PDB file of C-alpha atoms in Angstrom:
ATOM      1  CA  ASP A   1       3.374   4.862  -3.378  1.00  0.00           C
ATOM      2  CA  VAL A   2       3.516   1.300  -2.204  1.00  0.00           C
ATOM      3  CA  LYS A   3       5.207  -0.967  -4.742  1.00  0.00           C
ATOM      4  CA  VAL A   4       4.957  -4.536  -4.834  1.00  0.00           C
ATOM      5  CA  THR A   5       6.578  -6.202  -8.079  1.00  0.00           C
ATOM      6  CA  GLN A   6       6.809  -9.888  -9.125  1.00  0.00           C
ATOM      7  CA  SER A   7       9.189 -11.463 -11.268  1.00  0.00           C
ATOM      8  CA  SER A   8       6.535 -12.641 -14.185  1.00  0.00           C
ATOM      9  CA  ARG A   9       2.956 -11.622 -15.178  1.00  0.00           C
ATOM     10  CA  TYR A  10       2.789 -15.380 -16.940  1.00  0.00           C
ATOM     11  CA  LEU A  11       4.965 -18.429 -16.736  1.00  0.00           C
ATOM     12  CA  VAL A  12       5.087 -21.866 -18.444  1.00  0.00           C
ATOM     13  CA  LYS A  13       6.662 -24.672 -16.669  1.00  0.00           C
ATOM     14  CA  ARG A  14       6.576 -28.579 -17.244  1.00  0.00           C
ATOM     15  CA  THR A  15       5.710 -31.160 -14.702  1.00  0.00           C
ATOM     16  CA  GLY A  16       8.750 -31.826 -12.202  1.00  0.00           C
ATOM     17  CA  GLU A  17      10.430 -28.405 -12.875  1.00  0.00           C
ATOM     18  CA  LYS A  18      11.614 -26.349 -10.166  1.00  0.00           C
ATOM     19  CA  VAL A  19       9.985 -22.862 -10.130  1.00  0.00           C
ATOM     20  CA  PHE A  20      10.867 -19.705  -8.570  1.00  0.00           C
ATOM     21  CA  LEU A  21       8.562 -16.773  -8.090  1.00  0.00           C
ATOM     22  CA  GLU A  22       9.976 -13.863  -6.939  1.00  0.00           C
ATOM     23  CA  CYS A  23       8.518 -10.852  -5.142  1.00  0.00           C
ATOM     24  CA  VAL A  24      10.181  -7.488  -4.227  1.00  0.00           C
ATOM     25  CA  GLN A  25       8.341  -4.582  -2.055  1.00  0.00           C
ATOM     26  CA  ASP A  26      10.022  -1.103  -1.852  1.00  0.00           C
ATOM     27  CA  MET A  27       7.943   0.228   1.428  1.00  0.00           C
ATOM     28  CA  ASP A  28      10.190  -1.237   4.048  1.00  0.00           C
ATOM     29  CA  HIS A  29       7.321  -3.681   5.028  1.00  0.00           C
ATOM     30  CA  GLU A  30       8.277  -6.190   7.566  1.00  0.00           C
ATOM     31  CA  ASN A  31       5.392  -8.456   6.493  1.00  0.00           C
ATOM     32  CA  MET A  32       5.377 -10.654   3.031  1.00  0.00           C
ATOM     33  CA  PHE A  33       2.655 -13.153   2.126  1.00  0.00           C
ATOM     34  CA  TRP A  34       2.069 -15.547  -0.998  1.00  0.00           C
ATOM     35  CA  TYR A  35      -1.109 -16.526  -1.737  1.00  0.00           C
ATOM     36  CA  ARG A  36      -2.710 -18.738  -4.819  1.00  0.00           C
ATOM     37  CA  GLN A  37      -6.147 -17.634  -6.046  1.00  0.00           C
ATOM     38  CA  ASP A  38      -8.291 -20.527  -7.634  1.00  0.00           C
ATOM     39  CA  PRO A  39     -11.620 -20.038  -9.091  1.00  0.00           C
ATOM     40  CA  GLY A  40     -14.351 -20.725  -6.482  1.00  0.00           C
ATOM     41  CA  LEU A  41     -11.725 -20.948  -3.719  1.00  0.00           C
ATOM     42  CA  GLY A  42     -10.670 -17.313  -2.916  1.00  0.00           C
ATOM     43  CA  LEU A  43      -7.421 -16.586  -1.978  1.00  0.00           C
ATOM     44  CA  ARG A  44      -5.546 -19.008  -0.065  1.00  0.00           C
ATOM     45  CA  LEU A  45      -2.429 -18.458   2.076  1.00  0.00           C
ATOM     46  CA  ILE A  46       0.781 -20.276   1.420  1.00  0.00           C
ATOM     47  CA  TYR A  47       3.210 -19.000   3.363  1.00  0.00           C
ATOM     48  CA  PHE A  48       3.887 -15.774   5.407  1.00  0.00           C
ATOM     49  CA  SER A  49       7.088 -13.956   6.748  1.00  0.00           C
ATOM     50  CA  TYR A  50       7.475 -11.655   9.626  1.00  0.00           C
ATOM     51  CA  ASP A  51      11.151 -11.046   9.154  1.00  0.00           C
ATOM     52  CA  VAL A  52      14.233 -11.812   7.228  1.00  0.00           C
ATOM     53  CA  LYS A  53      15.057 -15.478   7.360  1.00  0.00           C
ATOM     54  CA  MET A  54      11.539 -15.963   9.541  1.00  0.00           C
ATOM     55  CA  LYS A  55       8.835 -18.054   7.593  1.00  0.00           C
ATOM     56  CA  GLU A  56       5.568 -19.344   8.960  1.00  0.00           C
ATOM     57  CA  LYS A  57       3.112 -21.548   6.865  1.00  0.00           C
ATOM     58  CA  GLY A  58      -0.104 -20.597   5.797  1.00  0.00           C
ATOM     59  CA  ASP A  59      -3.019 -22.800   5.167  1.00  0.00           C
ATOM     60  CA  ILE A  60      -1.761 -24.967   1.973  1.00  0.00           C
ATOM     61  CA  PRO A  61       2.199 -25.080   2.173  1.00  0.00           C
ATOM     62  CA  GLU A  62       2.356 -28.634   0.901  1.00  0.00           C
ATOM     63  CA  GLY A  63       4.859 -28.574  -2.424  1.00  0.00           C
ATOM     64  CA  TYR A  64       5.676 -25.228  -1.827  1.00  0.00           C
ATOM     65  CA  SER A  65       8.702 -23.532   0.172  1.00  0.00           C
ATOM     66  CA  VAL A  66       9.971 -19.974   0.493  1.00  0.00           C
ATOM     67  CA  SER A  67      13.221 -17.899   1.015  1.00  0.00           C
ATOM     68  CA  ARG A  68      13.603 -14.243   2.464  1.00  0.00           C
ATOM     69  CA  GLU A  69      17.327 -13.290   2.773  1.00  0.00           C
ATOM     70  CA  LYS A  70      16.675  -9.883   2.320  1.00  0.00           C
ATOM     71  CA  LYS A  71      13.369  -7.719   3.814  1.00  0.00           C
ATOM     72  CA  GLU A  72      12.261  -6.459   0.739  1.00  0.00           C
ATOM     73  CA  ARG A  73      12.313  -9.649  -1.223  1.00  0.00           C
ATOM     74  CA  PHE A  74      10.440 -13.124  -0.533  1.00  0.00           C
ATOM     75  CA  SER A  75      10.790 -15.821  -2.653  1.00  0.00           C
ATOM     76  CA  LEU A  76       8.072 -18.709  -3.749  1.00  0.00           C
ATOM     77  CA  ILE A  77       9.537 -22.103  -4.799  1.00  0.00           C
ATOM     78  CA  LEU A  78       7.813 -24.637  -6.122  1.00  0.00           C
ATOM     79  CA  GLU A  79      10.186 -27.865  -5.839  1.00  0.00           C
ATOM     80  CA  SER A  80       8.685 -30.178  -7.987  1.00  0.00           C
ATOM     81  CA  ALA A  81       6.117 -28.434 -10.084  1.00  0.00           C
ATOM     82  CA  SER A  82       2.678 -30.678 -10.972  1.00  0.00           C
ATOM     83  CA  THR A  83      -0.255 -29.533 -12.771  1.00  0.00           C
ATOM     84  CA  ASN A  84      -2.506 -29.062  -9.939  1.00  0.00           C
ATOM     85  CA  GLN A  85      -0.053 -26.132  -9.162  1.00  0.00           C
ATOM     86  CA  THR A  86      -1.430 -24.160 -11.969  1.00  0.00           C
ATOM     87  CA  SER A  87      -2.589 -21.026 -10.501  1.00  0.00           C
ATOM     88  CA  MET A  88      -2.735 -17.114 -10.152  1.00  0.00           C
ATOM     89  CA  TYR A  89       0.235 -16.472  -7.503  1.00  0.00           C
ATOM     90  CA  LEU A  90      -0.319 -13.315  -5.641  1.00  0.00           C
ATOM     91  CA  CYS A  91       2.367 -11.545  -3.203  1.00  0.00           C
ATOM     92  CA  ALA A  92       1.476  -9.163  -0.997  1.00  0.00           C
ATOM     93  CA  SER A  93       2.946  -7.028   2.118  1.00  0.00           C
ATOM     94  CA  SER A  94       2.198  -5.010   5.010  1.00  0.00           C
ATOM     95  CA  PHE A  95       3.357  -3.489   7.923  1.00  0.00           C
ATOM     96  CA  PRO A  96       3.225  -5.274  11.280  1.00  0.00           C
ATOM     97  CA  GLY A  97       1.219  -4.734  14.523  1.00  0.00           C
ATOM     98  CA  SER A  98      -1.885  -5.696  15.361  1.00  0.00           C
ATOM     99  CA  GLY A  99      -5.017  -3.771  15.381  1.00  0.00           C
ATOM    100  CA  ARG A 100      -6.853  -1.134  13.568  1.00  0.00           C
ATOM    101  CA  LEU A 101      -4.985  -0.704  10.104  1.00  0.00           C
ATOM    102  CA  TYR A 102      -2.008  -1.953   8.152  1.00  0.00           C
ATOM    103  CA  GLU A 103      -3.995  -3.443   4.684  1.00  0.00           C
ATOM    104  CA  GLN A 104      -1.935  -5.597   2.783  1.00  0.00           C
ATOM    105  CA  TYR A 105      -0.691  -4.077  -0.425  1.00  0.00           C
ATOM    106  CA  PHE A 106      -0.745  -6.460  -3.468  1.00  0.00           C
ATOM    107  CA  GLY A 107       1.481  -7.385  -6.491  1.00  0.00           C
ATOM    108  CA  PRO A 108       0.205  -7.688 -10.110  1.00  0.00           C
ATOM    109  CA  GLY A 109       0.226 -11.466 -10.162  1.00  0.00           C
ATOM    110  CA  THR A 110       1.850 -14.260 -11.840  1.00  0.00           C
ATOM    111  CA  ARG A 111      -0.425 -16.752 -13.467  1.00  0.00           C
ATOM    112  CA  LEU A 112       1.505 -20.217 -13.513  1.00  0.00           C
ATOM    113  CA  THR A 113       0.938 -22.591 -15.795  1.00  0.00           C
ATOM    114  CA  VAL A 114       2.156 -26.176 -15.319  1.00  0.00           C
ATOM    115  CA  THR A 115       1.921 -28.461 -18.344  1.00  0.00           C
TER     116      THR A 115
ATOM    117  CA  GLN B   1     -10.390 -22.837  11.411  1.00  0.00           C
ATOM    118  CA  LYS B   2     -11.193 -18.932  11.065  1.00  0.00           C
ATOM    119  CA  GLU B   3     -13.699 -18.513   8.222  1.00  0.00           C
ATOM    120  CA  VAL B   4     -15.027 -15.623   6.050  1.00  0.00           C
ATOM    121  CA  GLU B   5     -18.258 -15.828   3.967  1.00  0.00           C
ATOM    122  CA  GLN B   6     -19.625 -13.875   0.994  1.00  0.00           C
ATOM    123  CA  ASN B   7     -22.062 -14.936  -1.343  1.00  0.00           C
ATOM    124  CA  SER B   8     -20.412 -15.589  -4.895  1.00  0.00           C
ATOM    125  CA  GLY B   9     -22.733 -13.928  -6.673  1.00  0.00           C
ATOM    126  CA  PRO B  10     -22.989 -12.922  -9.835  1.00  0.00           C
ATOM    127  CA  LEU B  11     -24.871  -9.789  -8.127  1.00  0.00           C
ATOM    128  CA  SER B  12     -26.544  -7.761 -10.938  1.00  0.00           C
ATOM    129  CA  VAL B  13     -27.834  -3.778 -10.375  1.00  0.00           C
ATOM    130  CA  PRO B  14     -29.149  -1.511 -12.567  1.00  0.00           C
ATOM    131  CA  GLU B  15     -26.857   1.564 -13.258  1.00  0.00           C
ATOM    132  CA  GLY B  16     -27.411   4.593 -10.490  1.00  0.00           C
ATOM    133  CA  ALA B  17     -28.763   1.870  -7.995  1.00  0.00           C
ATOM    134  CA  ILE B  18     -27.338   0.796  -4.447  1.00  0.00           C
ATOM    135  CA  ALA B  19     -25.164  -2.157  -4.650  1.00  0.00           C
ATOM    136  CA  SER B  20     -25.093  -4.026  -1.160  1.00  0.00           C
ATOM    137  CA  LEU B  21     -22.405  -6.600  -0.434  1.00  0.00           C
ATOM    138  CA  ASN B  22     -22.404  -8.774   2.557  1.00  0.00           C
ATOM    139  CA  CYS B  23     -19.885 -10.694   4.675  1.00  0.00           C
ATOM    140  CA  THR B  24     -19.431 -12.548   7.896  1.00  0.00           C
ATOM    141  CA  TYR B  25     -16.862 -13.782   9.697  1.00  0.00           C
ATOM    142  CA  SER B  26     -16.297 -16.823  12.716  1.00  0.00           C
ATOM    143  CA  ASP B  27     -14.028 -15.558  15.265  1.00  0.00           C
ATOM    144  CA  ARG B  28     -15.039 -12.633  17.529  1.00  0.00           C
ATOM    145  CA  GLY B  29     -11.067 -12.037  18.171  1.00  0.00           C
ATOM    146  CA  SER B  30     -11.164 -10.398  14.610  1.00  0.00           C
ATOM    147  CA  GLN B  31      -9.938  -6.573  14.948  1.00  0.00           C
ATOM    148  CA  SER B  32      -9.729  -5.177  11.297  1.00  0.00           C
ATOM    149  CA  PHE B  33     -12.002  -5.524   8.235  1.00  0.00           C
ATOM    150  CA  PHE B  34     -11.314  -4.542   4.695  1.00  0.00           C
ATOM    151  CA  TRP B  35     -12.750  -4.879   1.477  1.00  0.00           C
ATOM    152  CA  TYR B  36     -10.475  -5.098  -1.884  1.00  0.00           C
ATOM    153  CA  ARG B  37     -11.772  -4.694  -5.140  1.00  0.00           C
ATOM    154  CA  GLN B  38     -10.262  -6.954  -7.990  1.00  0.00           C
ATOM    155  CA  TYR B  39     -10.836  -6.476 -11.537  1.00  0.00           C
ATOM    156  CA  SER B  40     -10.717  -9.803 -14.043  1.00  0.00           C
ATOM    157  CA  GLY B  41      -7.214 -10.406 -14.339  1.00  0.00           C
ATOM    158  CA  LYS B  42      -5.712  -7.838 -12.139  1.00  0.00           C
ATOM    159  CA  SER B  43      -4.329  -8.037  -8.155  1.00  0.00           C
ATOM    160  CA  PRO B  44      -6.904  -7.065  -5.464  1.00  0.00           C
ATOM    161  CA  GLU B  45      -7.055  -3.108  -4.617  1.00  0.00           C
ATOM    162  CA  LEU B  46      -8.089  -2.185  -0.866  1.00  0.00           C
ATOM    163  CA  ILE B  47     -10.946   0.410  -1.397  1.00  0.00           C
ATOM    164  CA  MET B  48     -12.197   0.752   2.329  1.00  0.00           C
ATOM    165  CA  PHE B  49     -11.151  -0.678   5.995  1.00  0.00           C
ATOM    166  CA  ILE B  50     -12.979  -0.478   9.091  1.00  0.00           C
ATOM    167  CA  TYR B  51     -12.294  -1.247  12.539  1.00  0.00           C
ATOM    168  CA  SER B  52     -14.969  -0.188  15.016  1.00  0.00           C
ATOM    169  CA  ASN B  53     -18.670  -0.912  15.046  1.00  0.00           C
ATOM    170  CA  GLY B  54     -20.774   1.633  13.084  1.00  0.00           C
ATOM    171  CA  ASP B  55     -20.387   2.877   9.216  1.00  0.00           C
ATOM    172  CA  LYS B  56     -17.376   4.473   7.669  1.00  0.00           C
ATOM    173  CA  GLU B  57     -18.039   6.627   4.487  1.00  0.00           C
ATOM    174  CA  ASP B  58     -15.706   7.619   1.658  1.00  0.00           C
ATOM    175  CA  GLY B  59     -17.206   8.652  -1.443  1.00  0.00           C
ATOM    176  CA  ARG B  60     -19.746   6.658  -2.939  1.00  0.00           C
ATOM    177  CA  PHE B  61     -18.628   3.597  -0.684  1.00  0.00           C
ATOM    178  CA  THR B  62     -20.000   2.992   3.103  1.00  0.00           C
ATOM    179  CA  ALA B  63     -18.705   0.239   5.383  1.00  0.00           C
ATOM    180  CA  GLN B  64     -20.726  -1.153   7.930  1.00  0.00           C
ATOM    181  CA  LEU B  65     -19.547  -3.199  10.840  1.00  0.00           C
ATOM    182  CA  ASN B  66     -21.420  -5.054  13.495  1.00  0.00           C
ATOM    183  CA  LYS B  67     -19.196  -7.323  15.669  1.00  0.00           C
ATOM    184  CA  ALA B  68     -21.949  -8.300  17.778  1.00  0.00           C
ATOM    185  CA  SER B  69     -23.366 -10.088  14.671  1.00  0.00           C
ATOM    186  CA  GLN B  70     -20.002 -11.195  13.094  1.00  0.00           C
ATOM    187  CA  TYR B  71     -21.025  -9.079   9.947  1.00  0.00           C
ATOM    188  CA  VAL B  72     -19.527  -6.589   7.953  1.00  0.00           C
ATOM    189  CA  SER B  73     -21.116  -5.140   4.620  1.00  0.00           C
ATOM    190  CA  LEU B  74     -19.906  -2.357   1.914  1.00  0.00           C
ATOM    191  CA  LEU B  75     -22.449  -0.477   0.156  1.00  0.00           C
ATOM    192  CA  ILE B  76     -21.791   1.230  -3.258  1.00  0.00           C
ATOM    193  CA  ARG B  77     -24.315   3.841  -3.892  1.00  0.00           C
ATOM    194  CA  ASP B  78     -24.882   5.382  -7.536  1.00  0.00           C
ATOM    195  CA  SER B  79     -23.259   2.141  -8.971  1.00  0.00           C
ATOM    196  CA  GLN B  80     -21.426   2.618 -12.203  1.00  0.00           C
ATOM    197  CA  PRO B  81     -20.527   0.175 -14.811  1.00  0.00           C
ATOM    198  CA  SER B  82     -16.918   0.829 -13.987  1.00  0.00           C
ATOM    199  CA  ASP B  83     -17.776  -0.946 -10.033  1.00  0.00           C
ATOM    200  CA  SER B  84     -18.129  -4.096 -11.835  1.00  0.00           C
ATOM    201  CA  ALA B  85     -15.958  -6.478 -10.603  1.00  0.00           C
ATOM    202  CA  THR B  86     -15.073  -8.977  -7.563  1.00  0.00           C
ATOM    203  CA  TYR B  87     -15.018  -7.665  -3.966  1.00  0.00           C
ATOM    204  CA  LEU B  88     -13.269  -9.373  -1.363  1.00  0.00           C
ATOM    205  CA  CYS B  89     -13.687  -8.975   2.231  1.00  0.00           C
ATOM    206  CA  ALA B  90     -10.948  -9.513   4.327  1.00  0.00           C
ATOM    207  CA  VAL B  91     -10.660  -9.918   8.132  1.00  0.00           C
ATOM    208  CA  ARG B  92      -7.266  -9.571   9.885  1.00  0.00           C
ATOM    209  CA  TYR B  93      -6.009 -11.765  12.666  1.00  0.00           C
ATOM    210  CA  GLY B  94      -3.200 -10.826  14.311  1.00  0.00           C
ATOM    211  CA  GLN B  95      -0.511 -10.348  11.664  1.00  0.00           C
ATOM    212  CA  ASN B  96      -2.661 -12.273   9.096  1.00  0.00           C
ATOM    213  CA  PHE B  97      -5.420 -11.854   7.164  1.00  0.00           C
ATOM    214  CA  VAL B  98      -8.191 -14.028   5.776  1.00  0.00           C
ATOM    215  CA  PHE B  99     -10.081 -13.667   2.803  1.00  0.00           C
ATOM    216  CA  GLY B 100     -13.579 -14.494   1.451  1.00  0.00           C
ATOM    217  CA  PRO B 101     -14.308 -16.055  -1.644  1.00  0.00           C
ATOM    218  CA  GLY B 102     -15.302 -12.570  -3.296  1.00  0.00           C
ATOM    219  CA  THR B 103     -18.752 -11.564  -4.442  1.00  0.00           C
ATOM    220  CA  ARG B 104     -18.977 -10.847  -8.367  1.00  0.00           C
ATOM    221  CA  LEU B 105     -20.734  -7.486  -9.233  1.00  0.00           C
ATOM    222  CA  SER B 106     -22.216  -6.410 -12.035  1.00  0.00           C
ATOM    223  CA  VAL B 107     -23.491  -3.130 -12.819  1.00  0.00           C
ATOM    224  CA  LEU B 108     -25.722  -2.787 -15.919  1.00  0.00           C
ATOM    225  CA  PRO B 109     -25.773   0.125 -18.329  1.00  0.00           C
TER     226      PRO B 109
END
């Protein structure tokens, strides 16, 4: 059974703080993703990673960075949190390869509030 | 910019009826198509995937794909109140996925 875990379900931080969101998967997936989800805007891709130490920007990378030092762990970093980063953050992982299958599995999400 | 569009809803159907959810996508190079269900406050969970034209059935769920029209749909037969959720359509492009905004379904007892 695929398991994707995230370090916190709820997090409250102050403006300007550096915030770390951790994601761990136990299925040996090469690909890992960070999304944020906001009402009316759906899921938006922040960053993704195809392999250890590899990262690619998604649609909304500004204000974020990522780290992938080990295959199973993908961290999202908010360098200086702002109120417009208040959101639900979802981590996902999948096997690589183009084509037919290889769906994404999601973690439970972290609801971040920046005050 | 690759786009995936869905009606945001809410779509309300009576218990036992068929719920029909629709999704269109912009890029003909799309390879795989997924339907996720997301309950309020929870993360998305995969319920169906489809990659070739036609229908795919799994229990009460049927996914339909028409690549020429760039159209994917999800039918839920014998809808139950427990099916009330937001349904996300996702399209895979290479290694990445683009999600639609989701359709909120409400099944009325």
